Amino acid sequence: MRGKDGFYAKYVKRALDILLSAIGMILFCWLYAMIAILVRVKLGSPVIYKAKRPGKIDPKTGQERVFALYKFRSMTNEKDENGRLLPDTKRLTRFGRILRATSLDELPEVYNIFKGDMSLVGPRPLAASYLQYYTEEEHHRHDVRPGLTGLAQVSGRNSLSWEQKFKFDLQYVKEVSFRLDVRILFMTVLKVFKREGIGQGEKAPVSLSIERKDKPEEK
């Protein structure tokens, strides 16, 4: 485990994750229920979207643990005449855009935090298929649990290049502390209310696999 505050990173951070995620799920159970009903009515089922994401590196195997990340679905299952799903931009409804713009689609990730898959603050979990495009140094972003929010998200989010995002992720891993986590959480709240750097699905950043297409597929 890296970080300036080793005791906080090893013991206190996880305890706070459990406590705060449990409180959040209890206090906002009404909000979860309301959003779930709206998603079911407007977008269909299943209400919860599951995606495989790499988590913290397992010290025994040296590999990232892959877990199921939970989100409220924000797109329909509309298909073309050949039975293939339509492009994301076609399936993303106005309601789905609102969920993403307010980050309400990410509320189920609080359960991932409670389970231990994630932390409140840490590098955002990316698609597991991206792991093959990381440099050796970039794999160290998984020395800590991935987060609901992170240093890269409050420093530019979708306006950043992949290299810049990874730079912020690695900086966080090296400097993790209680003070840094509080600052990131405070800045996240401000950005959500101001709706800064929130992805709408129409202008998604270039895929890491495309940006690094000249790199070998296997390490």
XYZ file of C-alpha atoms in Angstrom:
219
model
C 0.000 0.000 0.000
C 1.326 3.368 -0.984
C 0.330 6.743 0.429
C 1.694 9.442 2.699
C -0.553 8.363 5.591
C -0.014 4.616 5.824
C -2.153 4.106 8.947
C -5.102 5.944 7.415
C -4.755 4.109 4.088
C -4.489 0.685 5.718
C -7.049 0.914 8.520
C -9.088 4.113 8.822
C -10.038 4.554 5.152
C -11.813 1.165 4.928
C -13.618 1.705 8.235
C -14.914 5.062 7.014
C -16.001 3.502 3.711
C -18.108 0.904 5.544
C -19.619 3.421 7.953
C -20.416 6.148 5.417
C -21.737 3.788 2.728
C -24.037 2.071 5.251
C -25.349 5.431 6.476
C -25.832 6.614 2.897
C -27.832 3.543 1.840
C -30.072 3.790 4.928
C -30.699 7.545 4.696
C -31.347 7.503 0.955
C -33.203 4.196 0.593
C -36.241 6.236 -0.512
C -34.194 7.782 -3.335
C -32.926 4.385 -4.480
C -36.503 3.082 -4.571
C -37.791 6.113 -6.464
C -35.060 5.984 -9.106
C -35.466 2.217 -9.490
C -39.179 2.627 -10.208
C -38.557 5.414 -12.728
C -35.838 3.406 -14.487
C -38.121 0.375 -14.709
C -40.969 2.454 -16.173
C -38.915 4.591 -18.557
C -36.064 2.296 -19.581
C -37.160 -1.234 -18.802
C -35.426 -4.018 -16.938
C -33.091 -4.972 -15.502
C -32.994 -1.791 -13.442
C -29.387 -2.343 -12.403
C -26.619 -2.449 -14.998
C -23.633 -4.642 -14.135
C -20.206 -4.112 -15.640
C -16.970 -6.009 -15.029
C -14.322 -3.717 -13.602
C -10.809 -4.373 -12.283
C -10.303 -3.605 -8.618
C -7.436 -3.634 -6.166
C -4.496 -5.888 -6.992
C -4.559 -9.213 -5.150
C -1.185 -9.535 -3.373
C -1.291 -13.318 -3.815
C -1.714 -13.311 -7.592
C -0.362 -9.878 -8.467
C -3.441 -9.380 -10.659
C -6.366 -6.988 -10.379
C -9.485 -8.510 -8.816
C -12.381 -8.191 -11.277
C -15.755 -7.330 -9.721
C -19.274 -6.459 -10.873
C -19.831 -2.699 -10.706
C -23.468 -1.683 -10.182
C -25.183 1.284 -11.820
C -28.737 2.315 -12.586
C -29.264 1.682 -16.274
C -29.397 4.846 -18.372
C -30.086 3.369 -21.839
C -32.859 1.351 -23.451
C -32.445 -2.039 -25.153
C -33.642 -0.777 -28.537
C -32.412 -2.881 -31.463
C -32.357 -2.529 -35.243
C -34.179 -4.759 -37.706
C -31.336 -7.294 -37.485
C -31.624 -7.612 -33.726
C -28.467 -5.652 -32.966
C -28.408 -2.995 -30.278
C -28.603 0.551 -31.608
C -25.643 2.906 -30.970
C -25.394 4.302 -27.444
C -26.414 7.770 -28.611
C -29.690 6.340 -29.944
C -30.470 4.393 -26.790
C -29.606 7.199 -24.361
C -32.900 8.923 -23.545
C -33.523 12.319 -21.993
C -34.142 10.594 -18.663
C -30.874 8.705 -19.049
C -29.010 11.951 -19.707
C -30.475 13.419 -16.522
C -29.317 10.399 -14.527
C -25.797 10.780 -15.904
C -25.686 14.578 -15.612
C -26.626 14.366 -11.927
C -24.495 11.234 -11.365
C -27.581 9.530 -9.896
C -26.881 6.515 -12.110
C -23.812 5.847 -9.952
C -25.683 5.578 -6.639
C -25.670 1.736 -6.637
C -21.874 1.869 -6.495
C -22.288 2.743 -2.824
C -23.111 -0.945 -2.343
C -19.800 -1.796 -4.055
C -18.116 0.418 -1.467
C -19.893 -1.328 1.400
C -18.885 -4.753 0.003
C -15.240 -3.743 -0.289
C -14.958 -3.682 -4.074
C -14.495 0.075 -4.060
C -13.770 3.074 -1.867
C -15.420 6.482 -1.685
C -12.244 8.000 -3.127
C -9.782 6.366 -5.501
C -9.011 5.960 -9.201
C -12.226 5.410 -11.158
C -12.665 1.755 -12.248
C -12.310 1.376 -16.017
C -13.334 -1.458 -18.330
C -11.417 -4.671 -17.645
C -10.602 -4.887 -21.358
C -8.399 -1.790 -20.976
C -5.908 -3.555 -18.698
C -3.892 -4.834 -21.671
C -3.201 -1.250 -22.757
C -1.753 -0.058 -19.436
C 1.924 0.602 -19.015
C 3.644 -1.214 -16.144
C 3.544 1.945 -14.044
C -0.150 2.557 -14.757
C -1.076 -0.783 -13.202
C -0.115 0.794 -9.865
C -3.379 2.765 -9.973
C -4.798 -0.527 -8.671
C -2.588 -0.571 -5.583
C -5.645 0.943 -3.895
C -9.358 0.257 -4.269
C -11.053 2.094 -7.143
C -13.257 4.988 -6.097
C -16.685 6.481 -6.585
C -14.776 9.685 -7.269
C -11.106 10.486 -7.610
C -8.416 13.072 -8.154
C -8.744 12.848 -11.951
C -12.514 13.429 -11.753
C -12.129 16.699 -9.850
C -9.202 17.780 -12.030
C -10.879 17.735 -15.425
C -12.594 14.375 -15.922
C -13.588 13.971 -19.604
C -11.499 16.954 -20.696
C -8.312 15.093 -19.739
C -6.333 12.749 -21.962
C -5.795 9.180 -20.786
C -2.194 9.987 -19.879
C -3.338 12.927 -17.746
C -6.000 10.827 -16.010
C -3.510 8.097 -15.205
C -1.034 10.708 -13.965
C -3.608 12.002 -11.472
C -4.538 8.425 -10.477
C -0.923 7.559 -9.721
C -0.471 10.836 -7.853
C -3.421 9.915 -5.661
C -2.002 6.456 -4.918
C 1.285 8.021 -3.804
C -0.318 10.797 -1.734
C -3.473 9.187 -0.294
C -4.369 10.730 3.051
C -7.432 11.765 5.047
C -6.953 15.405 4.105
C -6.694 14.589 0.391
C -9.823 12.407 0.501
C -11.832 15.145 2.208
C -10.675 17.689 -0.366
C -11.626 15.410 -3.272
C -15.066 14.680 -1.785
C -15.727 18.388 -1.245
C -14.658 19.246 -4.808
C -16.811 16.398 -6.151
C -19.928 17.775 -4.465
C -19.230 21.211 -5.937
C -18.740 19.807 -9.437
C -21.907 17.707 -9.286
C -23.973 20.737 -8.286
C -22.308 22.848 -10.979
C -22.548 19.914 -13.437
C -18.938 20.421 -14.491
C -17.135 17.732 -16.491
C -20.127 15.387 -16.510
C -20.278 13.059 -19.492
C -23.531 13.105 -21.451
C -22.788 10.107 -23.606
C -22.780 12.073 -26.865
C -19.228 13.322 -26.706
C -17.489 10.451 -25.030
C -13.691 10.573 -24.722
C -11.677 8.519 -27.182
C -11.442 4.886 -26.108
C -8.129 3.859 -24.566
C -7.973 0.878 -26.945
C -8.262 3.212 -29.936
C -5.874 5.805 -28.557
C -3.253 3.120 -27.984
C -4.102 0.874 -30.915
C -0.460 0.572 -31.958
C 0.439 -1.088 -28.664
C 0.533 -4.912 -28.544
C -2.677 -6.487 -27.330
C -0.953 -8.825 -24.893
C 1.646 -7.902 -22.323
